[in-house]
CSV table of C-alpha atoms in Angstrom, one decimal:
chain,number,residue,atom,x,y,z
A,1,UNK,CA,90.7,-207.2,-182.3
A,2,UNK,CA,89.0,-204.8,-179.5
A,3,UNK,CA,87.5,-206.0,-176.7
A,4,UNK,CA,83.4,-205.8,-176.9
A,5,UNK,CA,81.9,-203.2,-175.1
A,6,UNK,CA,79.9,-204.4,-172.2
A,7,UNK,CA,78.2,-202.7,-169.7
A,8,UNK,CA,80.3,-200.4,-166.8
A,9,UNK,CA,80.1,-202.0,-163.0
A,10,UNK,CA,81.0,-200.3,-160.4
A,11,UNK,CA,84.2,-199.5,-159.8
A,12,UNK,CA,86.9,-201.2,-157.2
A,13,UNK,CA,89.5,-200.3,-155.1
A,14,UNK,CA,93.0,-202.3,-156.8
A,15,UNK,CA,94.3,-205.7,-155.8
A,16,UNK,CA,97.5,-203.0,-153.6
A,17,UNK,CA,94.8,-200.9,-152.4
A,18,UNK,CA,92.8,-204.0,-150.8
A,19,UNK,CA,95.3,-205.3,-149.8
A,20,UNK,CA,96.7,-202.2,-148.2
A,21,UNK,CA,93.5,-201.7,-146.8
A,22,UNK,CA,94.0,-204.8,-144.9
A,23,UNK,CA,96.7,-204.1,-143.4
A,24,UNK,CA,95.8,-200.9,-142.1
A,25,UNK,CA,92.6,-203.3,-140.8
A,26,UNK,CA,94.2,-205.0,-138.9
A,27,UNK,CA,97.1,-203.1,-137.7
A,28,UNK,CA,93.9,-200.7,-136.5
A,29,UNK,CA,92.8,-204.0,-134.4
A,30,UNK,CA,95.6,-204.5,-132.9
A,31,UNK,CA,96.8,-201.3,-132.1
A,32,UNK,CA,94.3,-200.2,-130.6
A,33,UNK,CA,93.7,-203.3,-127.9
A,34,UNK,CA,98.1,-202.3,-127.0
A,35,UNK,CA,96.8,-198.4,-126.8
A,36,UNK,CA,94.1,-200.0,-124.0
A,37,UNK,CA,96.3,-202.4,-122.8
A,38,UNK,CA,98.8,-199.4,-122.3
A,39,UNK,CA,96.3,-197.0,-120.9
A,40,UNK,CA,94.7,-199.8,-118.1
A,41,UNK,CA,97.8,-200.2,-116.8
A,42,UNK,CA,98.7,-196.8,-116.7
A,43,UNK,CA,95.6,-196.1,-114.9
A,44,UNK,CA,95.9,-199.2,-112.3
A,45,UNK,CA,99.5,-197.9,-111.6
A,46,UNK,CA,98.8,-194.6,-111.1
A,47,UNK,CA,96.2,-196.3,-108.6
A,48,UNK,CA,98.7,-198.1,-106.9
A,49,UNK,CA,100.6,-195.4,-106.8
A,50,UNK,CA,97.7,-193.7,-105.1
A,51,UNK,CA,96.8,-196.3,-103.1
A,52,UNK,CA,100.4,-196.6,-101.6
A,53,UNK,CA,100.7,-192.3,-100.7
A,54,UNK,CA,97.7,-192.9,-98.7
A,55,UNK,CA,98.9,-196.2,-97.2
A,56,UNK,CA,102.1,-193.9,-95.6
A,57,UNK,CA,99.4,-190.8,-94.7
A,58,UNK,CA,97.4,-193.2,-92.6
A,59,UNK,CA,100.1,-195.0,-91.0
A,60,UNK,CA,101.4,-191.5,-90.3
A,61,UNK,CA,98.7,-190.6,-88.9
A,62,UNK,CA,98.1,-193.4,-86.8
A,63,UNK,CA,101.5,-192.8,-85.6
A,64,UNK,CA,101.1,-188.3,-85.3
A,65,UNK,CA,97.9,-189.6,-82.8
A,66,UNK,CA,100.2,-192.2,-80.9
A,67,UNK,CA,103.3,-189.3,-80.9
A,68,UNK,CA,100.4,-187.2,-79.2
A,69,UNK,CA,98.3,-189.9,-77.1
A,70,UNK,CA,102.3,-189.5,-74.9
A,71,UNK,CA,102.8,-186.0,-75.0
A,72,UNK,CA,99.1,-185.4,-73.7
A,73,UNK,CA,100.0,-188.2,-71.1
A,74,UNK,CA,103.1,-186.0,-70.1
A,75,UNK,CA,102.0,-182.7,-70.6
A,76,UNK,CA,98.8,-183.7,-68.7
A,77,UNK,CA,100.0,-185.0,-65.4
A,78,UNK,CA,103.2,-183.4,-65.0
A,79,UNK,CA,100.2,-180.2,-65.4
A,80,UNK,CA,98.0,-181.7,-62.3
A,81,UNK,CA,101.1,-182.5,-60.0
A,82,UNK,CA,102.8,-179.1,-60.3
A,83,UNK,CA,99.6,-177.3,-61.6
A,84,UNK,CA,101.6,-175.5,-64.5
A,85,UNK,CA,99.5,-173.7,-67.4
A,86,UNK,CA,102.2,-174.4,-69.7
A,87,UNK,CA,101.6,-177.9,-69.9
A,88,UNK,CA,98.6,-177.6,-69.8
A,89,UNK,CA,98.2,-175.4,-72.6
A,90,UNK,CA,100.7,-178.7,-74.2
A,91,UNK,CA,98.4,-180.6,-73.4
A,92,UNK,CA,95.5,-178.8,-74.7
A,93,UNK,CA,97.8,-178.8,-78.6
A,94,UNK,CA,98.4,-182.6,-78.2
A,95,UNK,CA,94.8,-183.4,-77.5
A,96,UNK,CA,93.9,-181.0,-80.7
A,97,UNK,CA,96.0,-181.9,-83.2
A,98,UNK,CA,95.5,-185.9,-82.4
A,99,UNK,CA,91.6,-184.7,-82.3
A,100,UNK,CA,92.7,-183.4,-86.2
A,101,UNK,CA,94.5,-186.3,-87.5
A,102,UNK,CA,91.7,-188.6,-86.5
A,103,UNK,CA,89.4,-186.9,-88.2
A,104,UNK,CA,91.6,-187.3,-91.2
A,105,UNK,CA,91.5,-190.7,-90.8
A,106,UNK,CA,87.7,-190.9,-90.5
A,107,UNK,CA,84.9,-192.7,-91.5
A,108,UNK,CA,86.6,-195.2,-94.1
A,109,UNK,CA,89.7,-195.4,-92.2
A,110,UNK,CA,88.8,-195.6,-88.9
A,111,UNK,CA,85.0,-197.2,-87.5
A,112,UNK,CA,82.6,-193.9,-85.9
A,113,UNK,CA,82.5,-196.0,-83.2
A,114,UNK,CA,85.7,-196.8,-82.3
A,115,UNK,CA,86.4,-192.6,-83.1
A,116,UNK,CA,83.6,-192.1,-80.5
A,117,UNK,CA,85.1,-193.7,-78.4
A,118,UNK,CA,88.2,-192.1,-79.1
A,119,UNK,CA,86.8,-188.9,-78.2
A,120,UNK,CA,85.2,-190.2,-75.0
A,121,UNK,CA,88.1,-190.6,-73.4
A,122,UNK,CA,90.4,-187.5,-74.3
A,123,UNK,CA,87.3,-185.8,-72.9
A,124,UNK,CA,87.1,-188.2,-70.0
A,125,UNK,CA,91.1,-186.9,-69.5
A,126,UNK,CA,90.2,-183.9,-69.7
A,127,UNK,CA,87.8,-183.3,-66.9
A,128,UNK,CA,90.3,-184.6,-65.0
A,129,UNK,CA,91.6,-181.3,-64.3
A,130,UNK,CA,88.9,-179.7,-62.8
A,131,UNK,CA,88.7,-179.9,-59.2
A,132,UNK,CA,90.6,-178.7,-56.0
A,133,UNK,CA,94.5,-178.9,-54.9
A,134,UNK,CA,94.7,-181.3,-52.4
A,135,UNK,CA,92.3,-183.9,-54.9
A,136,UNK,CA,95.9,-183.7,-58.1
A,137,UNK,CA,97.5,-186.8,-56.8
A,138,UNK,CA,94.1,-188.2,-57.5
A,139,UNK,CA,93.5,-187.1,-60.4
A,140,UNK,CA,96.7,-188.2,-60.8
A,141,UNK,CA,96.8,-191.5,-61.1
A,142,UNK,CA,93.2,-191.7,-62.4
A,143,UNK,CA,94.7,-190.0,-65.1
A,144,UNK,CA,97.2,-192.6,-65.7
A,145,UNK,CA,94.3,-195.4,-65.9
A,146,UNK,CA,92.5,-193.1,-68.5
A,147,UNK,CA,95.8,-193.0,-70.5
A,148,UNK,CA,96.5,-196.7,-70.7
A,149,UNK,CA,92.8,-196.8,-71.4
A,150,UNK,CA,93.6,-194.5,-74.6
A,151,UNK,CA,96.3,-196.8,-75.7
A,152,UNK,CA,94.0,-199.6,-76.5
A,153,UNK,CA,92.1,-197.7,-78.2
A,154,UNK,CA,94.8,-196.3,-80.1
A,155,UNK,CA,95.6,-200.2,-80.8
A,156,UNK,CA,92.3,-200.5,-81.9
A,157,UNK,CA,92.6,-196.9,-84.2
A,158,UNK,CA,95.7,-198.6,-85.7
A,159,UNK,CA,94.0,-202.1,-86.2
A,160,UNK,CA,91.6,-200.3,-88.0
A,161,UNK,CA,93.7,-198.3,-90.7
A,162,UNK,CA,95.7,-201.6,-90.6
A,163,UNK,CA,92.5,-203.1,-91.9
A,164,UNK,CA,91.7,-200.3,-94.1
A,165,UNK,CA,94.9,-199.9,-95.7
A,166,UNK,CA,94.8,-204.5,-96.1
A,167,UNK,CA,91.4,-204.1,-97.9
A,168,UNK,CA,92.5,-201.7,-100.6
A,169,UNK,CA,95.4,-203.3,-101.2
A,170,UNK,CA,92.7,-206.8,-101.3
A,171,UNK,CA,90.8,-203.9,-103.7
A,172,UNK,CA,93.5,-203.0,-106.1
A,173,UNK,CA,94.5,-207.1,-106.3
A,174,UNK,CA,91.5,-207.8,-107.7
A,175,UNK,CA,90.8,-204.7,-109.8
A,176,UNK,CA,94.5,-206.0,-111.3
A,177,UNK,CA,93.5,-209.3,-111.4
A,178,UNK,CA,90.2,-208.0,-113.0
A,179,UNK,CA,91.5,-205.8,-116.1
A,180,UNK,CA,94.6,-208.8,-117.9
A,181,UNK,CA,91.1,-210.7,-117.4
A,182,UNK,CA,89.6,-208.4,-119.2
A,183,UNK,CA,92.8,-207.8,-120.8
A,184,UNK,CA,93.5,-210.8,-122.2
A,185,UNK,CA,90.3,-211.7,-123.4
A,186,UNK,CA,90.5,-208.9,-125.5
A,187,UNK,CA,93.6,-209.7,-126.9
A,188,UNK,CA,92.5,-212.8,-127.8
A,189,UNK,CA,89.2,-212.0,-129.3
A,190,UNK,CA,91.2,-209.2,-131.1
A,191,UNK,CA,93.6,-211.8,-132.3
A,192,UNK,CA,90.9,-214.1,-133.3
A,193,UNK,CA,89.3,-211.1,-135.2
A,194,UNK,CA,92.3,-209.9,-137.3
A,195,UNK,CA,93.1,-213.4,-137.7
A,196,UNK,CA,89.7,-214.3,-139.3
A,197,UNK,CA,89.5,-211.0,-141.0
A,198,UNK,CA,92.5,-211.9,-142.6
A,199,UNK,CA,91.4,-214.9,-143.6
A,200,UNK,CA,88.4,-213.8,-145.2
A,201,UNK,CA,90.1,-210.6,-147.5
A,202,UNK,CA,92.6,-213.3,-148.4
A,203,UNK,CA,90.4,-215.7,-149.6
A,204,UNK,CA,88.0,-213.1,-150.7
A,205,UNK,CA,91.0,-211.7,-152.7
A,206,UNK,CA,91.8,-215.2,-154.1
A,207,UNK,CA,88.3,-215.9,-155.1
A,208,UNK,CA,89.4,-214.3,-158.3
A,209,UNK,CA,92.8,-215.3,-159.0
A,210,UNK,CA,90.9,-218.8,-159.0
A,211,UNK,CA,88.8,-217.8,-160.9
A,212,UNK,CA,91.9,-216.6,-163.4
A,213,UNK,CA,93.8,-219.4,-163.1
A,214,UNK,CA,90.5,-221.8,-164.2
A,215,UNK,CA,90.3,-219.1,-167.5
A,216,UNK,CA,93.7,-219.5,-168.2
A,217,UNK,CA,94.2,-223.4,-167.8
A,218,UNK,CA,90.9,-223.2,-170.2
A,219,UNK,CA,92.4,-221.5,-172.5
A,220,UNK,CA,95.2,-224.1,-172.7
A,221,UNK,CA,93.4,-226.8,-172.9
A,222,UNK,CA,91.1,-225.0,-175.8
A,223,UNK,CA,87.9,-224.9,-174.3
A,224,UNK,CA,86.5,-221.5,-176.0
A,225,UNK,CA,82.3,-221.5,-175.6
A,226,UNK,CA,82.5,-220.1,-171.7
A,227,UNK,CA,83.1,-216.1,-171.7
A,228,UNK,CA,86.2,-214.6,-168.9
A,229,UNK,CA,84.3,-212.6,-167.3
A,230,UNK,CA,86.4,-212.2,-163.9
A,231,UNK,CA,84.4,-209.9,-161.1
A,232,UNK,CA,87.1,-208.2,-158.3
A,233,UNK,CA,89.5,-205.3,-157.4
A,234,UNK,CA,90.0,-203.4,-160.8
A,235,UNK,CA,93.8,-204.6,-161.8
A,236,UNK,CA,92.4,-208.8,-162.1
A,237,UNK,CA,89.2,-207.0,-163.5
A,238,UNK,CA,91.5,-206.0,-166.7
A,239,UNK,CA,93.3,-209.0,-167.1
A,240,UNK,CA,89.7,-211.0,-167.0
A,241,UNK,CA,88.8,-208.5,-169.3
A,242,UNK,CA,92.0,-209.4,-171.5
A,243,UNK,CA,91.5,-212.8,-171.1
A,244,UNK,CA,88.4,-212.2,-172.2
A,245,UNK,CA,89.9,-210.8,-175.4
A,246,UNK,CA,92.4,-213.3,-176.6
A,247,UNK,CA,90.0,-215.5,-175.8
A,248,UNK,CA,87.6,-213.7,-178.4
A,249,UNK,CA,90.9,-214.1,-180.4
A,250,UNK,CA,91.7,-217.8,-179.7
A,251,UNK,CA,87.7,-218.3,-181.0
A,252,UNK,CA,88.4,-216.6,-183.9
A,253,UNK,CA,91.6,-218.1,-185.0
A,254,UNK,CA,90.2,-222.1,-183.7
A,255,UNK,CA,87.7,-221.1,-186.5
A,256,UNK,CA,89.9,-219.5,-189.5
A,257,UNK,CA,92.2,-223.0,-188.9
A,258,UNK,CA,88.4,-225.4,-188.7
A,259,UNK,CA,87.6,-223.3,-192.3
A,260,UNK,CA,90.9,-223.3,-193.9
A,261,UNK,CA,91.4,-227.0,-192.9
A,262,UNK,CA,87.7,-227.8,-194.7
A,263,UNK,CA,89.2,-225.7,-197.8
A,264,UNK,CA,92.1,-226.8,-198.3
A,265,UNK,CA,90.8,-230.7,-197.9
A,266,UNK,CA,87.8,-230.1,-200.7
A,267,UNK,CA,90.6,-228.6,-202.5
A,268,UNK,CA,93.0,-230.9,-202.8
A,269,UNK,CA,90.8,-233.6,-203.0
A,270,UNK,CA,89.2,-232.4,-206.0
A,271,UNK,CA,92.7,-232.8,-208.5
A,272,UNK,CA,93.5,-235.5,-206.3
A,273,UNK,CA,90.1,-237.4,-207.6
A,274,UNK,CA,91.6,-236.4,-211.7
A,275,UNK,CA,94.2,-237.2,-210.8
A,276,UNK,CA,93.8,-241.5,-209.8
A,277,UNK,CA,90.6,-241.2,-212.2
A,278,UNK,CA,94.0,-240.4,-214.7
A,279,UNK,CA,96.3,-242.9,-213.6
A,280,UNK,CA,93.7,-245.5,-213.4
A,281,UNK,CA,92.7,-244.9,-216.8
A,282,UNK,CA,96.7,-245.0,-217.8
A,283,UNK,CA,97.0,-249.0,-216.3
A,284,UNK,CA,93.6,-249.7,-218.1
A,285,UNK,CA,95.3,-249.5,-221.6
A,286,UNK,CA,93.2,-246.7,-222.7
A,287,UNK,CA,95.9,-243.9,-223.8
A,288,UNK,CA,97.6,-246.7,-225.5
A,289,UNK,CA,99.9,-249.9,-224.4
A,290,UNK,CA,102.0,-249.2,-221.3
A,291,UNK,CA,105.5,-250.7,-221.1
A,292,UNK,CA,106.8,-252.2,-217.6
A,293,UNK,CA,108.6,-249.7,-217.2
A,294,UNK,CA,105.8,-246.7,-217.5
A,295,UNK,CA,103.5,-249.9,-215.9
A,296,UNK,CA,105.5,-249.5,-212.5
A,297,UNK,CA,105.7,-245.4,-212.5
A,298,UNK,CA,101.3,-245.5,-213.0
A,299,UNK,CA,101.5,-248.4,-209.9
A,300,UNK,CA,103.9,-245.3,-207.8
A,301,UNK,CA,101.3,-243.1,-208.8
A,302,UNK,CA,98.3,-244.7,-207.8
A,303,UNK,CA,99.7,-245.7,-204.2
A,304,UNK,CA,100.9,-242.2,-203.4
A,305,UNK,CA,97.5,-240.8,-204.6
A,306,UNK,CA,96.0,-243.2,-202.3
A,307,UNK,CA,98.8,-242.9,-199.6
A,308,UNK,CA,97.8,-238.7,-200.1
A,309,UNK,CA,93.6,-238.8,-200.3
A,310,UNK,CA,94.3,-241.1,-197.0
A,311,UNK,CA,96.1,-238.4,-195.3
A,312,UNK,CA,93.7,-235.8,-196.1
A,313,UNK,CA,90.8,-238.0,-195.5
A,314,UNK,CA,92.2,-238.7,-192.1
A,315,UNK,CA,92.7,-234.7,-191.4
A,316,UNK,CA,89.1,-233.5,-192.1
A,317,UNK,CA,88.9,-236.9,-189.5
A,318,UNK,CA,90.5,-235.2,-187.3
A,319,UNK,CA,89.7,-231.6,-187.5
A,320,UNK,CA,86.1,-232.9,-187.2
A,321,UNK,CA,87.2,-234.4,-183.7
A,322,UNK,CA,88.3,-231.3,-182.6
A,323,UNK,CA,85.6,-229.7,-182.9
A,324,UNK,CA,82.6,-232.5,-181.9
A,325,UNK,CA,85.3,-232.7,-178.3
A,326,UNK,CA,83.8,-229.2,-177.4
A,327,UNK,CA,79.7,-230.0,-177.9
A,328,UNK,CA,80.0,-233.6,-175.0
A,329,UNK,CA,76.1,-235.6,-175.0
A,330,UNK,CA,76.9,-236.1,-171.2
A,331,UNK,CA,74.9,-239.9,-169.9
A,332,UNK,CA,75.0,-242.1,-167.0
A,333,UNK,CA,76.9,-244.5,-168.3
A,334,UNK,CA,78.1,-247.6,-167.1
A,335,UNK,CA,82.0,-248.0,-167.8
A,336,UNK,CA,82.3,-251.4,-167.8
A,337,UNK,CA,80.2,-252.0,-169.9
A,338,UNK,CA,81.2,-249.7,-172.6
A,339,UNK,CA,84.8,-251.2,-172.4
A,340,UNK,CA,83.4,-254.6,-172.7
A,341,UNK,CA,80.9,-254.1,-175.9
A,342,UNK,CA,84.2,-252.4,-177.5
A,343,UNK,CA,86.0,-255.7,-176.9
A,344,UNK,CA,83.3,-257.6,-178.6
A,345,UNK,CA,82.7,-254.9,-181.4
A,346,UNK,CA,86.9,-255.9,-182.6
A,347,UNK,CA,86.7,-259.4,-181.7
A,348,UNK,CA,87.4,-260.8,-185.4
A,349,UNK,CA,90.6,-258.0,-185.7
A,350,UNK,CA,91.9,-259.4,-182.3
A,351,UNK,CA,90.8,-263.3,-183.2
A,352,UNK,CA,92.7,-263.4,-187.0
A,353,UNK,CA,95.5,-262.8,-184.5
A,354,UNK,CA,95.0,-265.3,-181.9
A,355,UNK,CA,95.3,-263.3,-179.1
A,356,UNK,CA,93.3,-263.1,-176.0
A,357,UNK,CA,91.5,-259.9,-174.4
A,358,UNK,CA,90.8,-260.2,-170.6
A,359,UNK,CA,88.6,-257.2,-169.4
A,360,UNK,CA,88.3,-256.8,-165.1
A,361,UNK,CA,87.1,-254.5,-163.0
A,362,UNK,CA,83.3,-253.7,-161.8
A,363,UNK,CA,80.0,-251.2,-163.1
A,364,UNK,CA,81.1,-248.1,-162.3
A,365,UNK,CA,78.1,-245.7,-164.0
A,366,UNK,CA,79.4,-242.1,-164.9
A,367,UNK,CA,78.3,-238.5,-167.1
A,368,UNK,CA,80.2,-238.4,-170.2
A,369,UNK,CA,79.6,-238.6,-173.4
A,370,UNK,CA,79.5,-242.4,-173.8
A,371,UNK,CA,80.2,-242.3,-178.4
A,372,UNK,CA,83.0,-240.4,-177.7
A,373,UNK,CA,84.9,-241.9,-174.7
A,374,UNK,CA,83.9,-245.2,-176.3
A,375,UNK,CA,85.8,-244.2,-179.6
A,376,UNK,CA,88.8,-243.5,-177.1
A,377,UNK,CA,88.4,-246.8,-175.9
A,378,UNK,CA,88.9,-248.0,-179.1
A,379,UNK,CA,91.4,-246.5,-180.4
A,380,UNK,CA,93.0,-247.5,-177.3
A,381,UNK,CA,92.1,-251.2,-178.2
A,382,UNK,CA,92.9,-251.3,-182.2
A,383,UNK,CA,96.2,-249.8,-181.1
A,384,UNK,CA,96.9,-252.7,-179.0
A,385,UNK,CA,95.8,-255.2,-181.6
A,386,UNK,CA,97.8,-253.6,-183.7
A,387,UNK,CA,100.8,-253.7,-182.1
A,388,UNK,CA,100.6,-256.5,-179.5
A,389,UNK,CA,102.5,-260.2,-180.8
A,390,UNK,CA,100.5,-262.8,-182.4
A,391,UNK,CA,98.8,-265.6,-179.6
A,392,UNK,CA,99.4,-262.3,-177.0
A,393,UNK,CA,97.1,-260.8,-174.1
A,394,UNK,CA,95.3,-257.7,-173.5
A,395,UNK,CA,93.9,-256.3,-170.6
A,396,UNK,CA,91.8,-253.7,-170.0
A,397,UNK,CA,90.6,-252.7,-166.9
A,398,UNK,CA,87.3,-250.7,-165.2
A,399,UNK,CA,88.5,-249.3,-161.7
A,400,UNK,CA,88.2,-245.6,-160.0
A,401,UNK,CA,91.1,-244.3,-157.6
A,402,UNK,CA,90.8,-240.6,-154.9
A,403,UNK,CA,87.5,-239.7,-156.7
A,404,UNK,CA,88.3,-240.7,-160.9
A,405,UNK,CA,87.5,-243.5,-162.8
A,406,UNK,CA,90.6,-245.6,-164.4
A,407,UNK,CA,90.1,-247.3,-167.4
A,408,UNK,CA,93.8,-248.8,-168.0
A,409,UNK,CA,95.1,-250.7,-171.8
A,410,UNK,CA,97.3,-252.9,-171.6
A,411,UNK,CA,99.1,-255.0,-173.8
A,412,UNK,CA,102.6,-256.9,-173.5
A,413,UNK,CA,103.7,-255.5,-177.3
A,414,UNK,CA,107.1,-253.9,-178.0
A,415,UNK,CA,106.0,-250.8,-175.7
A,416,UNK,CA,106.9,-247.4,-177.0
A,417,UNK,CA,110.3,-246.0,-177.0
A,418,UNK,CA,112.0,-243.3,-175.3
A,419,UNK,CA,112.1,-241.2,-177.7
A,420,UNK,CA,109.0,-241.3,-178.7
A,421,UNK,CA,106.1,-241.0,-175.8
A,422,UNK,CA,106.7,-237.4,-175.7
A,423,UNK,CA,104.9,-236.9,-178.9
A,424,UNK,CA,102.8,-239.7,-178.5
A,425,UNK,CA,99.7,-237.9,-178.7
A,426,UNK,CA,100.7,-235.1,-181.0
A,427,UNK,CA,98.5,-235.1,-184.6
A,428,UNK,CA,99.8,-236.6,-187.3
A,429,UNK,CA,102.6,-238.3,-185.3
A,430,UNK,CA,103.8,-242.1,-185.6
A,431,UNK,CA,106.7,-243.5,-183.6
A,432,UNK,CA,109.8,-245.1,-185.5
A,433,UNK,CA,108.4,-248.7,-184.1
A,434,UNK,CA,105.9,-250.1,-186.3
A,435,UNK,CA,104.3,-253.5,-186.8
A,436,UNK,CA,105.8,-254.8,-190.0
A,437,UNK,CA,102.9,-257.3,-190.4
A,438,UNK,CA,100.3,-254.2,-190.5
A,439,UNK,CA,99.8,-251.6,-192.6
A,440,UNK,CA,101.2,-248.1,-191.9
A,441,UNK,CA,99.2,-245.9,-189.4
A,442,UNK,CA,98.7,-242.4,-190.3
A,443,UNK,CA,98.9,-240.9,-186.5
A,444,UNK,CA,95.6,-239.1,-185.4
A,445,UNK,CA,94.1,-242.2,-183.2
A,446,UNK,CA,95.6,-241.0,-179.9
A,447,UNK,CA,95.2,-237.0,-181.1
A,448,UNK,CA,91.4,-238.0,-180.3
A,449,UNK,CA,92.2,-240.2,-177.9
A,450,UNK,CA,93.7,-237.3,-175.8
A,451,UNK,CA,91.1,-234.5,-177.7
A,452,UNK,CA,88.0,-236.6,-176.3
A,453,UNK,CA,89.5,-237.3,-173.1
A,454,UNK,CA,90.6,-233.4,-172.3
A,455,UNK,CA,87.5,-232.7,-173.3
A,456,UNK,CA,85.7,-234.6,-170.5
A,457,UNK,CA,88.6,-232.8,-167.9
A,458,UNK,CA,90.2,-235.7,-167.8
A,459,UNK,CA,93.8,-237.1,-168.3
A,460,UNK,CA,95.5,-239.5,-170.5
A,461,UNK,CA,99.0,-241.0,-170.1
A,462,UNK,CA,101.3,-243.9,-171.1
A,463,UNK,CA,102.2,-245.8,-167.9
A,464,UNK,CA,106.6,-246.8,-168.2
A,465,UNK,CA,105.4,-249.9,-165.3
A,466,UNK,CA,105.4,-252.7,-167.9
A,467,UNK,CA,107.4,-254.6,-171.4
A,468,UNK,CA,104.4,-253.5,-173.1
A,469,UNK,CA,101.8,-250.3,-173.7
A,470,UNK,CA,100.0,-249.5,-170.9
A,471,UNK,CA,98.0,-246.4,-171.0
A,472,UNK,CA,95.2,-245.5,-168.5
A,473,UNK,CA,92.4,-243.2,-169.1
A,474,UNK,CA,91.6,-241.2,-165.6
A,475,UNK,CA,88.0,-239.4,-165.8
A,476,UNK,CA,86.5,-237.4,-162.7
A,477,UNK,CA,83.4,-237.3,-160.8
A,478,UNK,CA,83.0,-241.0,-160.2
A,479,UNK,CA,79.5,-241.8,-158.7
């Protein structure tokens, strides 16, 4: 059988491609922020090196101005006393160099008013060179005083330069802190975005696999009525198409099995009825009187034909139950009331054996197929009555736990032997331990219970916490 043709959907990448894309996106995010951090810190390091170099230049300029001032003082005062032109040229040369150094400092490093004071003081000192020789000594003393004032101006220049260096350092530290905080926010944001992207992609990619899991579980539980349509990456969709093909194939096989069972059962019932009629005629002596041995053989034939007819009818009932299990008619039903009705419905049976039947629990409303759950409870109760000793007690409990409704049926009979526990829900399996005072069962009662409970999405289990048989039904979606 081939997969039926469907409208072609847009083709997406495979799961492997999407997974690779997710890793690449996350790697790109983390790599981008890492590169941004590297470039930012490289810029800050370059700026720090520039500031350090500029600080050294400023310190050297301040020292040079101080040195030129000392040179000017020696050359100027000696020039006044000795009237030496060479010393005067040395003074002028030191003055030009000092003025040039000062020009390199302003305006960002030294305020204009301090620079103006320095130049004004230099002009005052330079003016003292003019005058008659007899006033040279007085002008030398005045020049010494002027150079003392120039030293104060140099100290002010040094102080302003130091302040400028400290402001640059503070600005660099503030910029470094701001960059660190900004990068920290970016790193946290990028990590959060990467985590969110990873989670989103993980959830998005995991959803098709969850649908695949549900589809496989549905096939395993023989829920074949819902088409399997898995969307997602191309390879996941191909698996979904194969599961849909498998579902259709299982549906056909299930239908073939049902048809085969119906046909073979009906085909067997016709000759079986003729055989029963023939045996009955023999027992009635229509073909002539029978000897005792012949009558015993006829009795054995009659008994085995009845057993065979019972088996065929059981086969038909199980086949019908398996088919009906997929067609639920859900309605709001009180489980406690449903259980009590089944107890009342079998009152004659358990009273005839002198049994005490007790129902425990509170009203619990569920959306279920009342008829099928009633059949399941009735089968469990009938089974408990059949295996309970005379005068025994049967307890039925209704409750809920963790959002699931529970129905328990417990008797104080011999229980289920350990060798039978794994197979008691198999069709037509009859356990080793059978009651002596009851007819032998056909082995489909618990199988029908299992079919009806599984159709509701529930579970039935045999508990081993007591001496007798203890069955528990769990149904989902308790209200």
